[in-house]
Amino acid sequence: MAYETIVVEHEDHVATIKLNRPDALNALNSRLLGELTQALREADANDKVRCVILTGSSKAFAAGADIKEMSQKSFVDMYLSDFFGSEHDAIARVRKPIIAAVAGYALGGGCELAMMCDFIIAADTAKFGQPEINLGVIAGIGGTQRLTRLVGKAKSMDMHLTGRFMDAQEAERAGLVSRVVPAKNLMEEAQSAAQKIAERSMLTTMAVKEAVNRAEETSLAEGIRFERRLFHALFSTEDQKEGMAAFLEKREAQFRDR
Ligand code: CAA
């Protein structure tokens, strides 16, 4: 399908979705979020795709929700359309892993979108922020919740209340991103991580994603019970037999998603 605001490319078993509104620093308007959710749905349904990379340009992953599109909206407009609610839910429902490869600005909705991915690899040029306070609003796609869970209350309050930006090194120290690499290596690093994920059994990959995400939603006791059930369930798969046999026979496992 031809998109206007994103570019989708496939390499081996990895789909790369590039946000592509260069004139607006990839600001998230309804069209872009609609196309993004459609592309993610397609990737999730495509058996050939085993991992997704979401990225932007060297200047901006995304500079937030589109302020031009929002500026004249009323409470009634926002509430009745449940602004970005269905897009948020659609992205959160994707079962395959999504890596955010972030260079440049990831602000407001851009930071929130990166945090909705399963982990973030940052270029050393990345800048994260929740500057909505400067616009007389607050984060609206999960920023107050996800940033607080990732970096703790003190840093999250600091970011949301002052609107300051966090550079890549601070973001890594704080636990917002999993690795920082030189900007020129960003896509290579993301592709190599995605490739590693793609080589594993999709059953275990999806189980990991479900179980880790539970940690944010439930109590420790419930989360551990959930993890144990999934762990037990994986012993009904051929891939568990193959993975363990391959280890014992000192060879590479050949997973078949069975
Ligand atoms: N929405 C719409 N357009 C945006 C935009 C946004 N969030 N961010 C940047 N742009 C546009 C600018 O208007 C400008 O367009 P024109 O050339 O037509 O004027 C173009 O992108 C380039 O931007 P700048 O000239 O401002 O570039 P800069 O390098 O001087 O500054 C920046 C870069 C610091 C990121 C600055 O653009 C900026 O502060 N952007 C807004 C960031 C922001 O407030 N994000 C939060 C949005 S609200 C939100 O996201 C709510 C939510 O949680 C759902």
Coordinates of C-alpha atoms and ligand atoms in Angstrom, one line a residue:
M1 CA 0.0 0.0 0.0
A2 CA 1.3 3.5 -0.9
Y3 CA 1.6 5.8 2.1
E4 CA 2.1 9.6 2.2
T5 CA 3.6 10.2 5.6
I6 CA 5.6 7.0 6.2
V7 CA 7.9 4.8 4.2
V8 CA 7.9 1.0 4.8
E9 CA 10.8 -1.2 3.8
H10 CA 11.4 -4.9 4.2
E11 CA 14.8 -6.5 4.6
D12 CA 14.9 -10.2 5.4
H13 CA 12.3 -10.6 8.1
V14 CA 12.4 -7.0 9.4
A15 CA 9.9 -4.3 8.4
T16 CA 11.3 -0.8 8.9
I17 CA 8.7 2.0 9.2
K18 CA 10.2 5.5 8.7
L19 CA 8.1 8.5 9.8
N20 CA 8.3 10.9 6.8
R21 CA 7.0 14.4 7.3
P22 CA 10.3 16.2 7.0
D23 CA 8.8 19.7 6.8
A24 CA 7.1 19.3 10.2
L25 CA 9.9 17.3 11.9
N26 CA 7.6 14.2 11.7
A27 CA 4.9 15.8 13.8
L28 CA 2.2 13.2 14.4
N29 CA -1.0 14.3 12.6
S30 CA -4.0 12.1 12.2
R31 CA -2.9 11.0 8.7
L32 CA 0.5 9.9 9.9
L33 CA -0.9 8.0 12.9
G34 CA -3.6 6.4 10.8
E35 CA -0.9 5.2 8.3
L36 CA 1.4 4.1 11.0
T37 CA -1.3 2.0 12.7
Q38 CA -2.2 0.5 9.3
A39 CA 1.4 -0.4 8.6
L40 CA 1.8 -1.9 12.0
R41 CA -1.3 -4.0 11.6
E42 CA -0.1 -5.2 8.3
A43 CA 3.4 -6.1 9.7
D44 CA 1.7 -8.0 12.6
A45 CA -0.4 -10.0 10.1
N46 CA 2.4 -10.7 7.7
D47 CA 4.1 -14.1 8.4
K48 CA 7.3 -12.9 6.8
V49 CA 7.8 -10.1 9.3
R50 CA 9.3 -11.1 12.6
C51 CA 10.4 -7.7 14.0
V52 CA 9.6 -4.1 13.3
I53 CA 11.9 -1.0 13.5
L54 CA 10.2 2.4 13.9
T55 CA 12.4 5.3 13.0
G56 CA 12.4 8.9 11.8
S57 CA 15.0 11.2 10.3
S58 CA 18.4 12.2 11.5
K59 CA 16.9 15.5 12.8
A60 CA 13.7 14.2 14.4
F61 CA 12.2 10.9 15.4
A62 CA 9.0 13.0 15.9
A63 CA 8.6 16.5 17.4
G64 CA 5.3 15.6 19.0
A65 CA 1.6 15.7 18.1
D66 CA 0.9 18.1 15.3
I67 CA 0.3 21.5 17.0
K68 CA -1.2 23.0 13.9
E69 CA -3.8 20.3 13.7
M70 CA -4.6 20.5 17.4
S71 CA -4.5 24.2 18.0
Q72 CA -8.1 25.1 17.3
K73 CA -9.7 22.0 18.7
S74 CA -12.2 22.2 21.6
F75 CA -12.6 19.9 24.5
V76 CA -15.7 18.5 22.8
D77 CA -13.7 17.8 19.6
M78 CA -11.0 16.0 21.5
Y79 CA -13.3 14.1 23.8
L80 CA -15.8 13.0 21.2
S81 CA -13.1 11.8 18.8
D82 CA -11.2 10.3 21.7
F83 CA -8.2 12.0 20.1
F84 CA -5.4 9.5 19.5
G85 CA -7.1 6.9 21.8
S86 CA -7.7 4.3 19.1
E87 CA -4.3 4.9 17.6
H88 CA -2.7 4.4 21.0
D89 CA -4.7 1.2 21.5
A90 CA -3.9 -0.2 18.1
I91 CA -0.1 0.3 18.6
A92 CA -0.3 -1.2 22.1
R93 CA -2.0 -4.3 20.6
V94 CA 0.8 -5.1 18.2
R95 CA 2.1 -8.6 19.2
K96 CA 5.4 -8.6 17.3
P97 CA 8.4 -6.7 18.8
I98 CA 8.9 -3.1 17.8
I99 CA 12.3 -1.4 18.2
A100 CA 12.4 2.4 18.2
A101 CA 15.5 3.8 16.5
V102 CA 15.7 7.4 17.6
A103 CA 17.9 10.2 16.3
G104 CA 17.2 13.9 16.9
Y105 CA 14.1 15.1 18.6
A106 CA 11.6 12.7 20.3
L107 CA 9.3 15.2 22.0
G108 CA 5.8 15.0 23.4
G109 CA 3.9 12.5 21.4
G110 CA 7.2 11.6 19.7
C111 CA 8.7 10.5 23.0
E112 CA 5.5 8.8 23.9
L113 CA 5.5 6.9 20.6
A114 CA 9.1 5.8 21.2
M115 CA 8.1 4.6 24.7
M116 CA 5.2 2.6 23.3
C117 CA 7.8 0.5 21.3
D118 CA 9.4 -2.4 23.1
F119 CA 12.8 -0.8 23.5
I120 CA 14.6 2.3 22.3
I121 CA 18.0 2.4 20.6
A122 CA 19.2 6.0 20.6
A123 CA 21.7 7.8 18.4
D124 CA 24.0 10.1 20.4
T125 CA 22.1 13.0 18.8
A126 CA 18.7 12.0 20.4
K127 CA 16.8 14.4 22.6
F128 CA 13.8 13.3 24.6
G129 CA 11.3 15.6 26.2
Q130 CA 7.7 16.1 27.3
P131 CA 7.4 19.9 26.6
E132 CA 3.6 20.0 26.5
I133 CA 3.6 22.2 29.5
N134 CA 4.9 25.0 27.3
L135 CA 1.7 24.7 25.2
G136 CA -0.7 24.8 28.1
V137 CA -1.4 21.1 28.0
I138 CA 0.0 17.8 29.4
A139 CA 1.1 14.6 27.6
G140 CA -1.8 12.8 26.0
I141 CA -0.5 9.5 24.6
G142 CA 0.7 7.9 27.8
G143 CA 3.7 10.2 28.7
T144 CA 3.0 10.8 32.3
Q145 CA 2.5 7.1 32.9
R146 CA 5.2 5.5 30.8
L147 CA 8.0 8.0 31.5
T148 CA 7.3 7.7 35.2
R149 CA 7.5 3.9 35.1
L150 CA 10.7 4.0 33.0
V151 CA 12.7 6.7 34.8
G152 CA 10.9 7.1 38.2
K153 CA 8.9 10.0 39.6
A154 CA 11.7 12.5 40.2
K155 CA 13.0 12.6 36.6
S156 CA 9.5 12.3 35.1
M157 CA 8.2 15.2 37.1
D158 CA 11.3 17.2 36.2
M159 CA 10.7 16.5 32.5
H160 CA 7.0 17.2 32.5
L161 CA 7.1 20.2 34.8
T162 CA 10.1 22.0 33.3
G163 CA 9.7 20.8 29.7
R164 CA 13.5 20.3 29.5
F165 CA 15.1 17.9 27.0
M166 CA 17.1 14.9 28.1
D167 CA 20.1 13.9 25.9
A168 CA 20.8 10.3 24.9
Q169 CA 23.4 9.7 27.6
E170 CA 21.1 10.9 30.4
A171 CA 18.2 8.9 28.8
E172 CA 20.4 5.7 28.9
R173 CA 21.5 6.4 32.5
A174 CA 17.8 6.9 33.5
G175 CA 16.6 3.7 31.9
L176 CA 14.6 5.3 29.1
V177 CA 16.7 3.8 26.3
S178 CA 18.5 0.5 26.2
R179 CA 21.6 1.6 24.2
V180 CA 23.2 4.6 22.7
V181 CA 25.2 4.4 19.5
P182 CA 26.9 7.0 17.2
A183 CA 24.3 8.4 14.9
K184 CA 25.9 6.9 11.8
N185 CA 25.5 3.4 13.2
L186 CA 21.9 3.8 14.4
M187 CA 20.1 1.8 11.7
E188 CA 22.8 -0.8 11.5
E189 CA 22.5 -1.4 15.2
A190 CA 18.7 -1.5 15.1
Q191 CA 18.8 -3.9 12.1
S192 CA 21.2 -6.2 13.8
A193 CA 19.1 -6.3 17.0
A194 CA 16.0 -6.9 14.9
Q195 CA 17.7 -9.6 13.0
K196 CA 18.7 -11.4 16.2
I197 CA 15.1 -11.3 17.4
A198 CA 13.9 -12.5 14.0
E199 CA 16.0 -15.6 14.3
R200 CA 14.3 -16.8 17.5
S201 CA 10.9 -18.6 17.7
M202 CA 8.1 -16.2 17.3
L203 CA 6.2 -18.1 20.0
T204 CA 8.9 -17.2 22.6
T205 CA 9.3 -13.7 21.3
M206 CA 5.6 -13.0 21.7
A207 CA 5.6 -14.6 25.1
V208 CA 8.5 -12.4 26.3
K209 CA 6.7 -9.3 25.0
E210 CA 3.5 -10.3 26.8
A211 CA 5.2 -11.2 30.1
V212 CA 7.4 -8.1 30.3
N213 CA 4.5 -5.8 29.5
R214 CA 2.6 -7.4 32.3
A215 CA 5.2 -6.0 34.7
E216 CA 3.8 -2.6 34.0
E217 CA 0.2 -3.5 34.5
T218 CA -0.1 -5.8 37.5
S219 CA 1.3 -6.7 40.9
L220 CA 4.5 -8.6 41.3
A221 CA 2.7 -11.8 42.5
E222 CA 0.3 -11.7 39.6
G223 CA 3.1 -10.9 37.1
I224 CA 5.2 -13.8 38.3
R225 CA 2.1 -16.2 38.1
F226 CA 1.5 -15.0 34.6
E227 CA 5.1 -15.5 33.6
R228 CA 5.2 -19.0 35.1
R229 CA 2.1 -20.1 33.2
L230 CA 3.6 -18.9 29.9
F231 CA 6.9 -20.6 30.8
H232 CA 5.0 -23.8 31.4
A233 CA 3.0 -23.4 28.2
L234 CA 6.1 -23.1 26.1
F235 CA 7.0 -26.7 27.0
S236 CA 4.1 -27.7 24.7
T237 CA 5.9 -26.3 21.7
E238 CA 8.3 -28.0 19.2
D239 CA 10.5 -25.0 19.4
Q240 CA 11.2 -25.7 23.1
K241 CA 12.2 -29.2 22.2
E242 CA 14.4 -28.0 19.3
G243 CA 16.0 -25.1 21.3
M244 CA 17.0 -27.4 24.2
A245 CA 18.1 -30.3 21.9
A246 CA 20.2 -27.9 19.8
F247 CA 22.0 -26.6 23.0
L248 CA 22.7 -30.2 24.1
E249 CA 23.9 -31.2 20.6
K250 CA 26.1 -28.1 20.4
R251 CA 24.4 -26.8 17.1
E252 CA 22.3 -23.8 16.0
A253 CA 18.5 -24.2 16.7
Q254 CA 16.2 -24.3 13.8
F255 CA 13.0 -22.7 15.1
R256 CA 9.7 -23.3 13.2
D257 CA 7.2 -21.3 15.2
R258 CA 5.5 -24.6 16.2
Ligands
CAA1 N1 3.6 20.2 15.3 C1 3.5 20.8 14.2 N2 4.6 21.4 13.5 C2 5.8 21.2 14.1 C3 6.0 20.6 15.3 C4 4.8 20.0 16.0 N3 4.9 19.4 17.1 N4 7.3 20.6 15.7 C5 7.9 21.3 14.7 N5 7.0 21.6 13.7 C6 7.3 22.3 12.5 C7 7.6 23.8 12.7 O1 6.3 24.5 12.9 C8 8.3 24.2 11.5 O2 7.4 24.3 10.5 P1 7.5 25.7 9.5 O3 8.9 25.5 8.8 O4 6.4 25.5 8.6 O5 7.4 26.9 10.4 C9 9.2 22.9 11.2 O6 8.5 21.9 11.9 C10 10.6 23.0 11.7 O7 10.5 23.4 13.1 P2 11.4 24.6 13.8 O8 11.6 25.6 12.8 O9 10.7 24.9 15.1 O10 12.7 23.8 14.0 P3 13.8 24.1 15.1 O11 15.0 23.2 14.8 O12 14.0 25.6 15.3 O13 13.2 23.5 16.5 C11 12.0 22.0 17.9 C12 13.0 22.2 16.7 C13 12.8 22.3 19.2 C14 11.7 20.5 17.9 C15 10.8 22.8 17.8 O14 10.2 22.6 16.5 C16 9.7 22.5 18.8 O15 9.8 22.9 19.9 N6 8.6 21.8 18.3 C17 7.5 21.5 19.2 C18 7.8 20.4 20.2 C19 6.6 20.2 21.1 O16 6.1 21.1 21.8 N7 6.1 19.0 21.1 C20 4.9 18.6 21.8 C21 3.7 18.7 21.0 S1 2.2 18.5 21.9 C22 2.0 16.8 22.1 O17 2.8 16.0 21.6 C23 0.8 16.4 22.9 C24 0.8 14.9 23.2 O18 1.4 14.4 24.1 C25 -0.2 14.1 22.5

